[in-house]
Amino acid sequence: MSGTDLGSAPPTTSPADRTQRLELAVSRAIAHLESLSSTASSAAALPLPSQLSGRRRQVAERAVQGATTETIALELGLSPNTVRNHLKAVCRALGLRSRAELVARYHA
């Protein structure tokens, strides 16, 4: 073993990596604040069935509004795969075959 103790060395993160992580955190915070102001009005605009959980309803509302999977994930702090899984469950619950049918059915 060399004279350097690797266990106590601070993690090396480049300034670019730190900047990228900070920008992502700021964009998530902004998206969250924007979603708070739009959630109340969008919930009343969509007659989604009450059997949907709150989170699935949020995902469905944003999908109907035209948000991409990645945008929904960012706004709600979910992974894109979780968003896709929620959309699949919403479509199953409503008897729809696709996200496009969901959008067509509830598009205002």
N, CA and C atoms as an extended XYZ file, in Angstrom:
324
Properties=species:S:1:pos:R:3:atomname:S:1:resname:S:1:resid:I:1 pbc="F F F"
N         0.839       -1.166        0.000 N   MET     1
C         0.000        0.000        0.000 CA  MET     1
C         0.889        1.235        0.000 C   MET     1
N         0.486        2.266       -0.682 N   SER     2
C         1.261        3.494       -0.753 CA  SER     2
C         1.006        4.348        0.477 C   SER     2
N         1.681        5.487        0.578 N   GLY     3
C         1.556        6.384        1.705 CA  GLY     3
C         0.259        7.169        1.690 C   GLY     3
N        -0.544        7.109        0.627 N   THR     4
C        -1.799        7.855        0.530 CA  THR     4
C        -2.949        6.984        0.998 C   THR     4
N        -3.742        7.500        1.914 N   ASP     5
C        -4.923        6.778        2.393 CA  ASP     5
C        -6.110        7.164        1.522 C   ASP     5
N        -6.513        6.255        0.634 N   LEU     6
C        -7.595        6.549       -0.309 CA  LEU     6
C        -8.947        6.673        0.383 C   LEU     6
N        -9.097        6.058        1.531 N   GLY     7
C       -10.376        6.106        2.224 CA  GLY     7
C       -10.728        7.485        2.745 C   GLY     7
N        -9.743        8.331        2.997 N   SER     8
C       -10.036        9.646        3.548 CA  SER     8
C        -9.932       10.763        2.517 C   SER     8
N        -9.625       10.416        1.270 N   ALA     9
C        -9.501       11.429        0.227 CA  ALA     9
C       -10.883       11.958       -0.144 C   ALA     9
N       -11.019       13.283       -0.301 N   PRO    10
C       -12.318       13.829       -0.700 CA  PRO    10
C       -12.657       13.406       -2.118 C   PRO    10
N       -13.952       13.221       -2.414 N   PRO    11
C       -14.331       12.833       -3.779 CA  PRO    11
C       -13.932       13.942       -4.754 C   PRO    11
N       -13.434       13.524       -5.884 N   THR    12
C       -13.033       14.509       -6.885 CA  THR    12
C       -14.178       14.714       -7.855 C   THR    12
N       -14.700       15.899       -7.823 N   THR    13
C       -15.779       16.279       -8.724 CA  THR    13
C       -15.326       17.528       -9.455 C   THR    13
N       -15.445       17.477      -10.743 N   SER    14
C       -14.998       18.628      -11.523 CA  SER    14
C       -15.973       19.787      -11.344 C   SER    14
N       -15.493       21.005      -11.538 N   PRO    15
C       -16.400       22.157      -11.454 CA  PRO    15
C       -17.562       22.044      -12.437 C   PRO    15
N       -17.314       21.461      -13.605 N   ALA    16
C       -18.387       21.295      -14.592 CA  ALA    16
C       -19.476       20.356      -14.072 C   ALA    16
N       -19.061       19.273      -13.372 N   ASP    17
C       -20.041       18.341      -12.804 CA  ASP    17
C       -20.871       19.021      -11.722 C   ASP    17
N       -20.210       19.792      -10.865 N   ARG    18
C       -20.937       20.491       -9.807 CA  ARG    18
C       -21.905       21.511      -10.398 C   ARG    18
N       -21.467       22.209      -11.418 N   THR    19
C       -22.331       23.188      -12.075 CA  THR    19
C       -23.544       22.509      -12.694 C   THR    19
N       -23.320       21.382      -13.350 N   GLN    20
C       -24.422       20.655      -13.979 CA  GLN    20
C       -25.426       20.182      -12.933 C   GLN    20
N       -24.937       19.668      -11.799 N   ARG    21
C       -25.846       19.211      -10.745 CA  ARG    21
C       -26.625       20.376      -10.145 C   ARG    21
N       -25.972       21.515       -9.981 N   LEU    22
C       -26.648       22.696       -9.453 CA  LEU    22
C       -27.715       23.193      -10.417 C   LEU    22
N       -27.393       23.227      -11.714 N   GLU    23
C       -28.369       23.654      -12.714 CA  GLU    23
C       -29.580       22.731      -12.724 C   GLU    23
N       -29.353       21.429      -12.595 N   LEU    24
C       -30.454       20.472      -12.557 CA  LEU    24
C       -31.330       20.710      -11.329 C   LEU    24
N       -30.704       20.943      -10.173 N   ALA    25
C       -31.463       21.197       -8.959 CA  ALA    25
C       -32.291       22.471       -9.080 C   ALA    25
N       -31.719       23.508       -9.655 N   VAL    26
C       -32.445       24.767       -9.822 CA  VAL    26
C       -33.608       24.585      -10.792 C   VAL    26
N       -33.376       23.879      -11.896 N   SER    27
C       -34.462       23.686      -12.863 CA  SER    27
C       -35.591       22.849      -12.265 C   SER    27
N       -35.239       21.868      -11.415 N   ARG    28
C       -36.277       21.081      -10.742 CA  ARG    28
C       -37.089       21.953       -9.789 C   ARG    28
N       -36.409       22.821       -9.068 N   ALA    29
C       -37.103       23.700       -8.129 CA  ALA    29
C       -38.042       24.645       -8.873 C   ALA    29
N       -37.580       25.193       -9.978 N   ILE    30
C       -38.418       26.098      -10.774 CA  ILE    30
C       -39.623       25.352      -11.331 C   ILE    30
N       -39.391       24.154      -11.860 N   ALA    31
C       -40.486       23.358      -12.415 CA  ALA    31
C       -41.506       23.024      -11.327 C   ALA    31
N       -41.013       22.727      -10.138 N   HIS    32
C       -41.921       22.405       -9.038 CA  HIS    32
C       -42.775       23.612       -8.676 C   HIS    32
N       -42.158       24.773       -8.577 N   LEU    33
C       -42.919       25.982       -8.260 CA  LEU    33
C       -43.952       26.298       -9.329 C   LEU    33
N       -43.579       26.114      -10.596 N   GLU    34
C       -44.532       26.346      -11.680 CA  GLU    34
C       -45.676       25.353      -11.622 C   GLU    34
N       -45.366       24.102      -11.273 N   SER    35
C       -46.419       23.087      -11.212 CA  SER    35
C       -47.392       23.364      -10.071 C   SER    35
N       -46.903       23.958       -8.991 N   LEU    36
C       -47.798       24.276       -7.882 CA  LEU    36
C       -48.862       25.275       -8.297 C   LEU    36
N       -48.489       26.225       -9.126 N   SER    37
C       -49.462       27.230       -9.544 CA  SER    37
C       -50.430       26.696      -10.589 C   SER    37
N       -50.011       25.701      -11.368 N   SER    38
C       -50.890       25.186      -12.414 CA  SER    38
C       -51.695       23.976      -11.982 C   SER    38
N       -51.329       23.320      -10.890 N   THR    39
C       -52.003       22.093      -10.475 CA  THR    39
C       -53.457       22.334      -10.107 C   THR    39
N       -53.723       23.383       -9.386 N   ALA    40
C       -55.099       23.637       -8.949 CA  ALA    40
C       -56.028       23.859      -10.125 C   ALA    40
N       -55.605       24.630      -11.111 N   SER    41
C       -56.474       24.902      -12.254 CA  SER    41
C       -56.589       23.697      -13.173 C   SER    41
N       -55.516       22.919      -13.330 N   SER    42
C       -55.583       21.773      -14.232 CA  SER    42
C       -56.393       20.635      -13.634 C   SER    42
N       -56.393       20.495      -12.322 N   ALA    43
C       -57.156       19.413      -11.698 CA  ALA    43
C       -58.643       19.598      -11.944 C   ALA    43
N       -59.106       20.833      -11.902 N   ALA    44
C       -60.520       21.091      -12.119 CA  ALA    44
C       -60.893       20.938      -13.584 C   ALA    44
N       -59.935       21.119      -14.491 N   ALA    45
C       -60.226       21.080      -15.914 CA  ALA    45
C       -60.356       19.657      -16.445 C   ALA    45
N       -59.782       18.687      -15.764 N   LEU    46
C       -59.796       17.317      -16.258 CA  LEU    46
C       -60.717       16.440      -15.426 C   LEU    46
N       -61.707       15.842      -16.058 N   PRO    47
C       -62.605       14.967      -15.327 CA  PRO    47
C       -62.052       13.545      -15.226 C   PRO    47
N       -60.862       13.403      -14.642 N   LEU    48
C       -60.266       12.078      -14.511 CA  LEU    48
C       -60.983       11.312      -13.409 C   LEU    48
N       -61.166       10.009      -13.601 N   PRO    49
C       -61.889        9.196      -12.620 CA  PRO    49
C       -61.242        9.224      -11.234 C   PRO    49
N       -62.063        9.110      -10.220 N   SER    50
C       -61.582        9.178       -8.843 CA  SER    50
C       -60.789        7.945       -8.429 C   SER    50
N       -60.855        6.851       -9.204 N   GLN    51
C       -60.116        5.657       -8.812 CA  GLN    51
C       -58.607        5.806       -9.036 C   GLN    51
N       -58.189        6.869       -9.724 N   LEU    52
C       -56.764        7.106       -9.926 CA  LEU    52
C       -56.159        7.691       -8.659 C   LEU    52
N       -54.960        7.201       -8.315 N   SER    53
C       -54.266        7.771       -7.159 CA  SER    53
C       -53.874        9.209       -7.466 C   SER    53
N       -53.533        9.944       -6.442 N   GLY    54
C       -53.140       11.338       -6.621 CA  GLY    54
C       -51.961       11.491       -7.565 C   GLY    54
N       -50.955       10.631       -7.421 N   ARG    55
C       -49.764       10.726       -8.265 CA  ARG    55
C       -50.096       10.367       -9.707 C   ARG    55
N       -50.892        9.326       -9.906 N   ARG    56
C       -51.267        8.943      -11.278 CA  ARG    56
C       -52.108       10.037      -11.922 C   ARG    56
N       -52.937       10.675      -11.137 N   ARG    57
C       -53.736       11.789      -11.653 CA  ARG    57
C       -52.813       12.934      -12.073 C   ARG    57
N       -51.799       13.241      -11.260 N   GLN    58
C       -50.843       14.297      -11.604 CA  GLN    58
C       -50.118       13.977      -12.907 C   GLN    58
N       -49.671       12.743      -13.044 N   VAL    59
C       -48.959       12.326      -14.258 CA  VAL    59
C       -49.887       12.429      -15.460 C   VAL    59
N       -51.106       11.938      -15.331 N   ALA    60
C       -52.060       11.976      -16.437 CA  ALA    60
C       -52.390       13.406      -16.838 C   ALA    60
N       -52.582       14.281      -15.867 N   GLU    61
C       -52.903       15.675      -16.172 CA  GLU    61
C       -51.792       16.324      -16.979 C   GLU    61
N       -50.559       16.089      -16.577 N   ARG    62
C       -49.433       16.691      -17.297 CA  ARG    62
C       -49.277       16.093      -18.692 C   ARG    62
N       -49.549       14.805      -18.819 N   ALA    63
C       -49.475       14.169      -20.139 CA  ALA    63
C       -50.535       14.756      -21.070 C   ALA    63
N       -51.741       14.945      -20.543 N   VAL    64
C       -52.823       15.516      -21.344 CA  VAL    64
C       -52.490       16.950      -21.744 C   VAL    64
N       -51.779       17.658      -20.892 N   GLN    65
C       -51.376       19.032      -21.200 CA  GLN    65
C       -50.236       19.086      -22.216 C   GLN    65
N       -49.692       17.909      -22.572 N   GLY    66
C       -48.662       17.859      -23.599 CA  GLY    66
C       -47.245       17.756      -23.096 C   GLY    66
N       -47.054       17.584      -21.802 N   ALA    67
C       -45.700       17.466      -21.255 CA  ALA    67
C       -45.081       16.132      -21.668 C   ALA    67
N       -43.785       16.150      -21.922 N   THR    68
C       -43.073       14.917      -22.266 CA  THR    68
C       -42.844       14.094      -21.002 C   THR    68
N       -42.499       12.841      -21.191 N   THR    69
C       -42.192       11.967      -20.064 CA  THR    69
C       -41.073       12.555      -19.220 C   THR    69
N       -40.047       13.060      -19.880 N   GLU    70
C       -38.903       13.620      -19.161 CA  GLU    70
C       -39.303       14.866      -18.370 C   GLU    70
N       -40.157       15.702      -18.951 N   THR    71
C       -40.607       16.908      -18.256 CA  THR    71
C       -41.450       16.539      -17.042 C   THR    71
N       -42.343       15.578      -17.204 N   ILE    72
C       -43.172       15.130      -16.090 CA  ILE    72
C       -42.282       14.587      -14.974 C   ILE    72
N       -41.305       13.786      -15.354 N   ALA    73
C       -40.387       13.214      -14.364 CA  ALA    73
C       -39.660       14.316      -13.606 C   ALA    73
N       -39.188       15.291      -14.314 N   LEU    74
C       -38.462       16.398      -13.693 CA  LEU    74
C       -39.372       17.198      -12.770 C   LEU    74
N       -40.567       17.511      -13.222 N   GLU    75
C       -41.508       18.304      -12.415 CA  GLU    75
C       -41.919       17.592      -11.134 C   GLU    75
N       -42.121       16.284      -11.222 N   LEU    76
C       -42.638       15.543      -10.074 CA  LEU    76
C       -41.561       14.827       -9.272 C   LEU    76
N       -40.313       14.953       -9.706 N   GLY    77
C       -39.222       14.299       -8.986 CA  GLY    77
C       -39.251       12.787       -9.098 C   GLY    77
N       -39.671       12.295      -10.260 N   LEU    78
C       -39.751       10.859      -10.523 CA  LEU    78
C       -38.760       10.481      -11.608 C   LEU    78
N       -38.521        9.196      -11.763 N   SER    79
C       -37.718        8.748      -12.894 CA  SER    79
C       -38.630        8.648      -14.116 C   SER    79
N       -38.073        8.776      -15.318 N   PRO    80
C       -38.893        8.610      -16.523 CA  PRO    80
C       -39.583        7.244      -16.571 C   PRO    80
N       -38.923        6.195      -16.081 N   ASN    81
C       -39.563        4.871      -16.075 CA  ASN    81
C       -40.779        4.841      -15.158 C   ASN    81
N       -40.702        5.519      -14.024 N   THR    82
C       -41.850        5.583      -13.120 CA  THR    82
C       -43.008        6.321      -13.778 C   THR    82
N       -42.704        7.394      -14.491 N   VAL    83
C       -43.748        8.137      -15.209 CA  VAL    83
C       -44.401        7.223      -16.239 C   VAL    83
N       -43.589        6.492      -17.014 N   ARG    84
C       -44.158        5.571      -18.010 CA  ARG    84
C       -45.031        4.513      -17.349 C   ARG    84
N       -44.590        3.987      -16.208 N   ASN    85
C       -45.385        2.982      -15.491 CA  ASN    85
C       -46.713        3.570      -15.009 C   ASN    85
N       -46.685        4.796      -14.508 N   HIS    86
C       -47.941        5.441      -14.087 CA  HIS    86
C       -48.869        5.633      -15.286 C   HIS    86
N       -48.314        6.051      -16.418 N   LEU    87
C       -49.158        6.250      -17.604 CA  LEU    87
C       -49.774        4.933      -18.082 C   LEU    87
N       -49.010        3.858      -18.022 N   LYS    88
C       -49.562        2.541      -18.388 CA  LYS    88
C       -50.722        2.173      -17.465 C   LYS    88
N       -50.531        2.410      -16.170 N   ALA    89
C       -51.585        2.083      -15.204 CA  ALA    89
C       -52.822        2.944      -15.428 C   ALA    89
N       -52.628        4.212      -15.742 N   VAL    90
C       -53.752        5.112      -16.020 CA  VAL    90
C       -54.521        4.604      -17.238 C   VAL    90
N       -53.795        4.258      -18.286 N   CYS    91
C       -54.461        3.768      -19.500 CA  CYS    91
C       -55.231        2.485      -19.224 C   CYS    91
N       -54.634        1.571      -18.447 N   ARG    92
C       -55.341        0.332      -18.093 CA  ARG    92
C       -56.616        0.645      -17.315 C   ARG    92
N       -56.515        1.540      -16.337 N   ALA    93
C       -57.666        1.875      -15.502 CA  ALA    93
C       -58.793        2.516      -16.301 C   ALA    93
N       -58.431        3.250      -17.345 N   LEU    94
C       -59.430        3.952      -18.148 CA  LEU    94
C       -59.835        3.178      -19.403 C   LEU    94
N       -59.254        2.000      -19.601 N   GLY    95
C       -59.586        1.197      -20.775 CA  GLY    95
C       -59.032        1.763      -22.066 C   GLY    95
N       -57.899        2.456      -21.970 N   LEU    96
C       -57.270        3.055      -23.153 CA  LEU    96
C       -56.054        2.236      -23.548 C   LEU    96
N       -55.672        2.352      -24.819 N   ARG    97
C       -54.541        1.569      -25.309 CA  ARG    97
C       -53.243        2.338      -25.392 C   ARG    97
N       -53.296        3.664      -25.308 N   SER    98
C       -52.064        4.434      -25.480 CA  SER    98
C       -52.179        5.822      -24.857 C   SER    98
N       -51.037        6.434      -24.739 N   ARG    99
C       -50.983        7.818      -24.261 CA  ARG    99
C       -51.733        8.739      -25.230 C   ARG    99
N       -51.627        8.447      -26.511 N   ALA   100
C       -52.323        9.253      -27.519 CA  ALA   100
C       -53.839        9.211      -27.302 C   ALA   100
N       -54.379        8.034      -26.962 N   GLU   101
C       -55.802        7.931      -26.668 CA  GLU   101
C       -56.159        8.719      -25.418 C   GLU   101
N       -55.272        8.703      -24.423 N   LEU   102
C       -55.496        9.476      -23.207 CA  LEU   102
C       -55.580       10.962      -23.537 C   LEU   102
N       -54.636       11.426      -24.319 N   VAL   103
C       -54.605       12.842      -24.695 CA  VAL   103
C       -55.852       13.188      -25.508 C   VAL   103
N       -56.212       12.332      -26.463 N   ALA   104
C       -57.386       12.602      -27.296 CA  ALA   104
C       -58.666       12.635      -26.471 C   ALA   104
N       -58.760       11.761      -25.494 N   ARG   105
C       -59.964       11.675      -24.680 CA  ARG   105
C       -60.154       12.889      -23.758 C   ARG   105
N       -59.055       13.392      -23.236 N   TYR   106
C       -59.162       14.460      -22.229 CA  TYR   106
C       -58.644       15.806      -22.700 C   TYR   106
N       -58.255       15.909      -23.944 N   HIS   107
C       -57.701       17.183      -24.406 CA  HIS   107
C       -58.805       18.238      -24.445 C   HIS   107
N       -58.514       19.365      -23.804 N   ALA   108
C       -59.521       20.434      -23.732 CA  ALA   108
C       -59.310       21.438      -24.837 C   ALA   108
